[in-house]
Coordinates of N, CA, C and O in Angstrom, one line a residue:
M53 N 0.9 -1.0 0.2 CA -0.1 -0.3 -0.1 C 1.1 1.5 0.1 O 1.9 1.7 0.8
S54 N 0.7 2.2 -1.2 CA 1.3 3.0 -1.2 C 0.7 4.2 -0.1 O -0.1 4.2 1.1
L55 N 1.9 5.4 0.4 CA 1.9 6.1 1.7 C 0.5 6.8 1.7 O 0.3 6.9 2.8
L56 N 0.0 7.0 0.4 CA -0.9 8.4 -0.2 C -2.6 7.5 0.6 O -3.1 8.3 1.1
E57 N -2.2 6.9 0.5 CA -3.4 4.9 -0.3 C -3.0 5.3 2.0 O -5.2 5.0 2.2
Q58 N -2.3 4.9 2.6 CA -2.7 4.7 3.6 C -2.7 6.2 4.1 O -3.8 5.9 5.9
L59 N -2.6 8.0 4.4 CA -2.5 8.7 4.2 C -4.3 8.4 4.7 O -5.1 8.6 5.4
N60 N -4.9 8.6 3.2 CA -6.2 8.0 3.1 C -6.8 7.4 3.8 O -8.2 7.8 4.6
Q61 N -6.6 6.4 4.1 CA -7.4 5.5 5.2 C -6.8 5.8 6.3 O -8.0 5.6 7.3
D62 N -5.9 6.5 6.9 CA -5.7 6.6 8.1 C -6.8 8.1 8.3 O -7.3 8.1 9.4
M63 N -6.9 8.7 7.5 CA -7.3 9.9 7.4 C -9.3 9.0 8.3 O -9.6 10.2 8.7
K64 N -9.7 9.0 7.3 CA -11.0 8.2 7.5 C -11.3 8.0 8.8 O -12.2 8.1 9.3
Q65 N -10.5 7.0 9.0 CA -10.8 6.7 10.4 C -10.4 7.3 10.9 O -11.6 7.9 12.2
A66 N -10.0 8.7 11.9 CA -9.4 9.4 11.8 C -10.9 10.7 12.2 O -11.0 11.2 13.2
M67 N -11.5 10.6 11.0 CA -12.5 11.2 10.8 C -13.4 10.6 11.0 O -14.2 11.1 12.6
K68 N -13.5 9.3 11.7 CA -14.9 8.4 12.1 C -14.3 8.3 13.3 O -15.7 8.7 14.3
N69 N -13.5 8.5 14.0 CA -13.0 8.9 15.7 C -12.9 9.7 15.7 O -12.8 10.1 17.5
K70 N -13.4 11.1 14.9 CA -13.4 12.2 15.9 C -12.0 12.4 16.6 O -11.8 13.3 17.7
E71 N -10.6 12.3 15.9 CA -9.7 12.5 16.2 C -8.8 13.8 15.5 O -8.2 13.7 13.7
K72 N -9.3 15.3 16.2 CA -9.4 16.3 14.9 C -8.0 16.3 14.8 O -6.9 16.6 14.1
D73 N -6.8 16.1 16.0 CA -5.4 16.8 16.0 C -5.3 15.7 15.1 O -4.0 16.3 14.0
K74 N -5.0 14.7 14.6 CA -4.4 13.4 14.4 C -4.8 14.1 12.5 O -4.0 13.7 11.5
L75 N -5.5 14.1 12.8 CA -6.8 14.7 10.9 C -6.4 15.8 10.4 O -5.1 16.1 9.5
I76 N -5.9 17.1 11.7 CA -4.8 18.4 10.7 C -3.1 17.2 10.6 O -3.6 18.2 9.3
V77 N -2.3 16.7 11.5 CA -1.1 16.4 11.2 C -1.7 15.2 9.4 O -0.7 15.5 8.7
I78 N -2.3 14.6 9.0 CA -1.9 14.0 8.1 C -3.0 14.9 6.8 O -1.7 14.2 6.2
R79 N -3.6 15.3 6.6 CA -4.0 16.1 6.1 C -2.8 17.4 5.6 O -2.7 17.3 4.5
M80 N -2.2 17.7 6.6 CA -0.5 18.7 6.2 C -0.5 18.2 5.5 O 0.9 18.5 4.2
V81 N 0.1 16.4 5.6 CA 1.4 15.8 5.0 C 0.9 15.3 3.3 O 1.5 15.0 2.6
K82 N -0.3 15.0 3.7 CA -1.2 15.1 2.2 C -0.9 15.8 1.6 O -0.4 15.9 0.4
A83 N -0.8 17.6 1.6 CA -0.5 18.5 1.5 C 0.9 18.4 1.2 O 0.8 19.2 -0.3
A84 N 1.5 18.3 1.8 CA 3.2 18.8 1.2 C 3.4 18.0 0.3 O 4.1 17.9 -0.4
L85 N 3.0 16.0 -0.2 CA 3.2 15.1 -0.7 C 2.5 15.7 -1.9 O 3.2 15.7 -3.3
Q86 N 1.8 16.3 -2.0 CA 0.9 16.4 -3.0 C 1.3 18.6 -3.7 O 1.3 18.8 -5.2
N87 N 1.9 18.5 -2.9 CA 2.7 19.9 -3.7 C 4.2 20.0 -4.2 O 5.0 20.4 -4.8
E88 N 4.5 18.7 -3.4 CA 6.2 18.6 -3.6 C 6.1 17.4 -5.3 O 6.6 18.2 -5.4
A89 N 5.1 16.7 -5.3 CA 4.5 16.6 -6.7 C 4.5 17.5 -8.0 O 4.3 17.5 -9.0
I90 N 3.5 18.9 -7.8 CA 3.4 19.8 -8.3 C 5.2 20.4 -8.4 O 5.2 20.7 -10.0
K91 N 5.2 20.2 -7.3 CA 6.6 21.2 -7.7 C 7.7 20.4 -8.9 O 8.4 20.8 -10.5
L92 N 7.7 19.1 -8.5 CA 8.6 18.3 -9.4 C 7.7 18.1 -11.2 O 8.2 16.9 -11.9
S93 N 6.2 18.3 -11.3 CA 6.0 17.7 -12.3 C 5.6 16.7 -12.4 O 5.5 16.2 -14.1
Q94 N 5.2 15.5 -11.3 CA 4.9 14.5 -11.8 C 3.4 14.2 -10.9 O 2.9 15.4 -10.0
N95 N 2.0 13.2 -11.1 CA 1.6 12.9 -10.8 C 1.2 11.7 -9.6 O 0.6 12.1 -9.1
E96 N 2.6 11.0 -9.4 CA 2.9 10.2 -7.7 C 4.0 10.8 -8.2 O 5.0 10.6 -8.8
L97 N 4.4 10.0 -7.0 CA 6.0 10.6 -5.9 C 6.9 9.3 -6.0 O 5.8 8.5 -5.7
S98 N 7.4 8.7 -5.8 CA 8.3 8.1 -5.8 C 7.8 7.5 -3.9 O 8.4 8.4 -3.4
N99 N 8.1 6.0 -3.8 CA 9.1 6.0 -2.4 C 10.1 7.3 -1.9 O 9.4 7.0 -0.9
E100 N 11.3 7.0 -2.5 CA 11.8 7.7 -1.7 C 11.5 9.6 -1.7 O 12.0 9.4 -0.9
E101 N 11.1 9.6 -2.4 CA 10.5 11.5 -3.0 C 9.9 11.4 -1.2 O 9.9 12.3 -0.9
E102 N 8.4 10.6 -1.0 CA 7.3 10.4 -0.6 C 8.4 10.5 0.8 O 7.9 11.0 2.3
L103 N 9.7 9.4 1.6 CA 10.5 9.7 2.3 C 10.4 10.8 2.5 O 10.7 11.2 3.6
T104 N 11.6 11.4 1.8 CA 12.5 13.4 1.9 C 11.0 14.0 2.4 O 11.2 15.4 3.1
V105 N 9.8 13.7 1.7 CA 8.7 14.8 2.4 C 8.6 14.2 3.8 O 8.3 15.8 4.3
L106 N 8.1 13.6 4.2 CA 7.8 13.1 5.6 C 9.1 13.3 6.6 O 9.3 13.6 7.7
S107 N 10.7 13.4 5.5 CA 11.7 13.7 7.2 C 11.6 14.7 7.3 O 11.5 15.4 8.1
R108 N 11.4 16.0 6.1 CA 11.2 17.0 6.7 C 10.9 18.0 7.3 O 10.5 18.2 7.6
E109 N 9.4 17.1 7.1 CA 8.4 17.6 7.8 C 8.8 17.1 9.2 O 8.1 18.1 10.7
L110 N 9.1 16.1 9.4 CA 9.6 15.4 11.1 C 10.2 16.3 11.6 O 10.7 16.6 12.3
K111 N 11.5 17.3 10.4 CA 12.2 17.0 11.0 C 12.2 18.9 11.4 O 12.4 19.3 12.7
Q112 N 11.4 19.7 10.6 CA 10.7 20.3 11.3 C 9.9 20.5 12.2 O 10.1 21.6 13.4
R113 N 9.7 20.1 12.3 CA 8.5 19.6 13.8 C 9.7 19.5 15.1 O 9.2 19.8 15.8
K114 N 10.6 17.9 14.8 CA 11.8 18.5 15.9 C 12.3 19.7 16.4 O 12.3 19.7 17.4
D115 N 12.3 20.8 15.3 CA 13.6 22.5 15.5 C 13.0 22.6 15.8 O 12.7 23.1 17.4
S116 N 11.2 23.0 15.6 CA 10.1 23.3 16.7 C 9.8 23.5 17.7 O 9.6 24.0 19.4
L117 N 9.5 22.1 17.9 CA 9.4 21.1 19.9 C 10.5 21.7 20.4 O 11.1 22.2 21.5
L118 N 12.3 21.8 20.2 CA 13.0 22.0 20.3 C 13.2 23.6 20.9 O 13.6 24.4 22.6
E119 N 12.8 24.3 20.1 CA 12.5 26.3 20.2 C 11.7 26.1 22.0 O 11.9 26.7 21.9
F120 N 10.2 25.2 21.1 CA 9.4 25.5 22.7 C 9.6 25.1 23.3 O 9.7 25.7 24.8
K121 N 11.0 24.2 23.7 CA 11.1 24.2 24.9 C 11.4 24.8 25.6 O 12.1 25.5 27.1
N122 N 12.3 25.7 24.7 CA 13.9 26.7 25.0 C 13.4 27.3 25.4 O 13.6 28.6 26.2
A123 N 12.4 27.9 24.6 CA 11.5 29.2 24.8 C 9.9 29.0 26.4 O 8.7 30.0 26.5
D124 N 10.1 27.7 27.0 CA 9.4 27.0 28.2 C 7.9 27.4 27.6 O 7.0 27.9 28.4
R125 N 7.0 27.4 26.5 CA 6.1 27.2 25.9 C 5.7 25.8 25.6 O 5.6 24.9 24.4
L126 N 5.2 25.3 26.4 CA 5.2 23.9 26.8 C 3.6 23.5 26.4 O 3.7 22.1 25.8
D127 N 3.1 24.4 26.3 CA 1.5 24.4 25.3 C 2.1 23.9 23.8 O 1.5 23.3 23.7
L128 N 2.3 24.8 22.9 CA 3.2 24.4 21.5 C 3.7 23.2 21.7 O 3.3 22.2 21.1
A129 N 4.5 22.9 23.0 CA 5.6 21.9 22.5 C 4.3 20.8 23.0 O 5.0 19.4 22.0
E130 N 4.0 20.5 23.6 CA 2.6 19.1 23.4 C 2.5 19.0 22.5 O 2.6 18.2 22.2
K131 N 1.7 20.3 21.3 CA 0.7 19.8 20.7 C 2.1 19.6 19.3 O 1.4 18.8 18.5
T132 N 3.2 20.2 19.4 CA 4.5 19.7 19.0 C 4.3 18.3 18.8 O 5.3 17.5 17.6
Q133 N 4.6 17.8 19.8 CA 4.7 16.3 20.2 C 3.9 14.7 19.6 O 4.2 14.5 19.0
A134 N 2.7 15.4 19.9 CA 1.7 15.3 19.1 C 1.8 14.7 17.8 O 1.4 14.2 17.8
E135 N 2.2 16.1 17.0 CA 2.2 15.9 15.7 C 3.0 15.0 15.3 O 3.0 14.5 14.1
I136 N 4.5 14.8 16.1 CA 5.8 14.0 15.5 C 5.3 12.5 15.7 O 6.0 11.8 15.3
D137 N 4.3 12.2 17.1 CA 4.1 11.4 17.3 C 3.4 10.4 16.5 O 3.1 8.9 16.0
V138 N 2.2 11.2 15.4 CA 1.9 10.8 14.1 C 2.7 10.7 13.4 O 2.6 9.9 12.1
L139 N 3.7 11.4 12.5 CA 4.1 11.6 11.7 C 5.5 10.0 11.7 O 5.5 9.2 10.8
V140 N 5.7 9.3 13.2 CA 6.5 8.5 13.7 C 6.0 7.2 13.0 O 6.5 6.9 12.2
K141 N 4.7 7.1 12.7 CA 3.8 5.8 12.6 C 4.6 5.7 11.1 O 4.9 4.3 10.3
Y142 N 4.6 6.9 9.6 CA 4.9 6.8 8.7 C 6.3 6.6 8.5 O 6.2 5.8 6.6
M143 N 6.7 6.5 9.0 CA 8.5 6.6 9.0 C 9.1 5.3 9.2 O 8.3 4.4 9.5
P144 N 9.9 4.9 8.0 CA 10.4 3.2 8.0 C 10.9 3.3 9.9 O 11.6 4.1 10.2
E145 N 11.3 1.9 9.9 CA 11.8 1.7 11.1 C 12.9 1.9 11.2 O 13.5 1.7 10.4
Q146 N 13.7 2.7 12.6 CA 14.6 3.3 12.4 C 15.7 2.8 13.2 O 15.1 1.2 13.9
L147 N 16.5 2.6 12.5 CA 18.3 1.6 13.1 C 18.7 2.1 14.3 O 18.2 2.7 14.8
S148 N 18.6 1.4 15.3 CA 19.2 1.2 16.5 C 20.5 1.9 16.1 O 21.3 2.2 15.0
E149 N 21.9 2.9 16.9 CA 22.7 3.5 17.3 C 23.8 2.6 17.0 O 24.6 2.4 15.9
E150 N 23.0 1.0 16.9 CA 24.6 0.2 16.2 C 24.2 -0.4 15.4 O 25.3 -0.3 14.9
E151 N 23.7 -0.5 15.0 CA 23.2 -0.8 13.0 C 23.8 1.1 12.4 O 24.6 0.5 11.2
V152 N 23.7 2.0 13.1 CA 24.8 3.1 12.3 C 25.8 2.6 12.2 O 26.2 3.2 11.4
A153 N 26.7 2.6 13.7 CA 28.0 2.7 13.9 C 28.8 1.1 12.9 O 29.7 1.8 12.0
E154 N 27.7 0.3 12.8 CA 27.7 -0.8 11.9 C 28.0 -0.5 10.3 O 29.2 -0.5 9.6
I155 N 26.9 0.5 9.9 CA 26.5 1.0 8.7 C 28.0 2.3 7.9 O 28.8 2.5 7.5
V156 N 28.2 3.0 9.3 CA 29.0 4.0 9.2 C 31.0 3.4 9.0 O 31.5 3.9 8.4
Q157 N 30.6 2.3 9.7 CA 31.9 1.8 9.8 C 32.1 1.4 8.4 O 33.4 1.2 7.3
Q158 N 31.7 0.5 7.5 CA 31.7 0.0 6.5 C 31.4 0.8 4.8 O 32.4 0.5 4.4
T159 N 30.8 2.1 5.3 CA 31.4 3.6 4.7 C 33.0 4.0 4.3 O 32.7 4.3 3.4
I160 N 33.4 4.3 5.7 CA 34.4 4.6 5.8 C 35.4 3.6 5.5 O 36.3 3.6 4.8
S161 N 35.2 2.6 5.4 CA 36.0 1.6 4.6 C 36.2 1.1 3.3 O 36.8 1.6 2.5
E162 N 35.1 1.9 3.1 CA 34.4 1.6 1.2 C 34.9 2.8 0.5 O 36.1 3.5 -0.5
V163 N 35.1 3.9 0.7 CA 35.4 5.0 0.4 C 37.2 5.2 0.6 O 37.4 6.5 0.8
N164 N 37.3 5.0 1.5 CA 39.2 4.2 2.3 C 39.5 6.0 2.6 O 40.2 6.5 2.5
A165 N 38.2 6.5 3.8 CA 38.4 7.1 4.1 C 39.1 7.4 5.9 O 39.5 6.1 6.4
S166 N 40.4 8.6 6.4 CA 40.7 8.0 6.8 C 41.2 9.0 8.3 O 41.7 8.4 9.1
S167 N 41.0 10.3 8.0 CA 40.9 11.5 8.5 C 39.4 12.3 8.5 O 38.9 11.8 8.0
K168 N 39.2 13.3 9.2 CA 38.0 14.6 9.2 C 37.9 14.7 8.3 O 36.8 15.4 8.0
A169 N 39.2 15.0 7.8 CA 38.7 15.7 5.8 C 38.1 15.3 4.9 O 38.1 15.3 3.6
D170 N 37.9 14.0 5.2 CA 37.3 12.8 4.3 C 36.0 13.1 4.8 O 35.1 12.7 4.2
M171 N 35.7 13.4 5.6 CA 33.8 13.3 6.1 C 33.2 13.2 5.2 O 32.3 13.1 5.6
G172 N 32.7 14.7 4.6 CA 32.7 15.1 3.5 C 31.7 14.1 2.0 O 30.6 13.4 2.0
K173 N 33.3 13.0 2.5 CA 32.7 11.8 1.1 C 32.2 10.5 2.0 O 31.6 10.0 1.3
V174 N 32.1 10.3 3.1 CA 32.0 9.6 3.6 C 30.3 10.5 4.1 O 29.0 9.2 3.6
M175 N 29.8 11.1 4.5 CA 29.2 11.5 4.2 C 28.2 11.3 3.5 O 26.6 10.8 3.2
G176 N 28.6 12.2 2.4 CA 28.0 12.1 0.9 C 27.5 10.2 0.7 O 26.2 9.7 -0.1
A177 N 28.1 9.2 0.8 CA 27.8 8.1 0.7 C 27.0 7.3 1.2 O 26.3 6.5 1.1
L178 N 27.3 7.8 2.6 CA 26.4 7.8 3.8 C 24.5 7.5 3.5 O 24.2 6.4 4.6
M179 N 24.8 9.2 3.9 CA 23.7 9.5 3.5 C 22.3 8.3 3.1 O 21.6 8.2 4.2
P180 N 22.9 8.4 1.2 CA 21.5 7.5 1.3 C 21.5 6.2 1.0 O 20.6 5.6 1.5
K181 N 22.5 5.5 2.3 CA 22.0 4.3 2.6 C 21.0 4.4 3.9 O 20.5 3.3 4.2
V182 N 21.1 5.8 4.7 CA 20.5 5.7 5.9 C 19.3 6.4 5.9 O 18.2 6.7 6.7
K183 N 18.6 6.9 4.3 CA 18.1 7.9 4.5 C 16.6 7.8 5.3 O 16.6 6.7 4.9
G184 N 16.2 8.5 6.0 CA 14.6 8.3 6.5 C 14.5 7.4 7.6 O 14.2 7.1 8.7
K185 N 15.9 6.7 7.9 CA 15.9 5.2 9.5 C 16.9 6.0 9.9 O 17.1 4.8 11.0
A186 N 17.7 7.3 9.7 CA 18.7 6.8 10.9 C 18.6 8.5 11.0 O 18.5 9.8 10.5
D187 N 18.3 9.6 12.4 CA 18.5 10.9 12.3 C 19.9 11.5 11.6 O 21.1 10.8 12.3
G188 N 19.9 12.4 11.6 CA 21.1 13.1 10.6 C 22.5 12.7 11.8 O 23.6 13.3 11.1
S189 N 21.9 13.5 12.5 CA 22.7 14.5 13.6 C 23.6 13.1 14.5 O 24.5 12.6 14.4
L190 N 22.8 11.7 14.7 CA 23.1 11.2 14.8 C 24.1 10.5 13.7 O 25.1 10.6 14.5
V191 N 23.8 10.4 12.8 CA 24.9 10.0 11.4 C 26.8 10.2 11.6 O 27.2 10.4 12.3
N192 N 25.9 12.0 12.0 CA 27.2 12.8 11.8 C 27.9 12.7 12.7 O 28.9 12.5 12.3
K193 N 27.6 12.6 14.2 CA 28.6 12.6 15.5 C 29.2 11.2 14.8 O 29.9 11.2 15.6
L194 N 28.7 9.7 14.6 CA 29.2 8.8 14.7 C 30.4 8.9 13.3 O 31.6 8.3 13.8
V195 N 30.3 9.1 12.8 CA 31.7 9.6 11.4 C 32.1 10.2 12.0 O 33.3 10.0 12.5
Q196 N 32.3 11.5 12.6 CA 32.9 12.5 13.6 C 33.7 11.5 15.2 O 34.7 11.4 14.7
Q197 N 33.1 10.3 15.1 CA 33.9 9.8 16.2 C 34.8 8.7 15.8 O 36.0 8.3 16.0
Q198 N 34.3 8.0 14.7 CA 35.6 6.7 13.9 C 36.7 8.0 12.9 O 37.5 7.2 12.7
L199 N 36.5 9.0 12.8 CA 37.5 9.8 11.7 C 38.6 10.4 12.9 O 39.5 10.0 12.0
S200 N 38.5 10.3 14.2 CA 39.1 11.3 15.1 C 40.2 10.4 15.3 O 39.8 9.0 15.3

């Protein structure tokens, strides 16, 4: 089942269950996917393009959550956390830190990286492998640790 079909099904269920907050998030994600399709002049997005849009939406909310917590706006932080919880359900299963560390080590070996100067090469080869499955800041931290 494609992501759009899943969103439509969940949207109907949210309407039936009168889950207003969930419905708002699903509609927001659908709109973001449709906007991306229009931007790329396509009728349908590939799975990878859908994942990119979902990742972007999730990252925006995580950044907002951090800002709201720093500003002691707990009301907005709670609302944003609820949106994150809905979005996470549509993301692929996240890799553990150990799994990411293993992929990082393999990639460093593949590109023959030896110092922090090779960080760009490593990240360029690594990010497509873990796209949507691992947080970029975690990947960055692990690469820096292994290259130092």
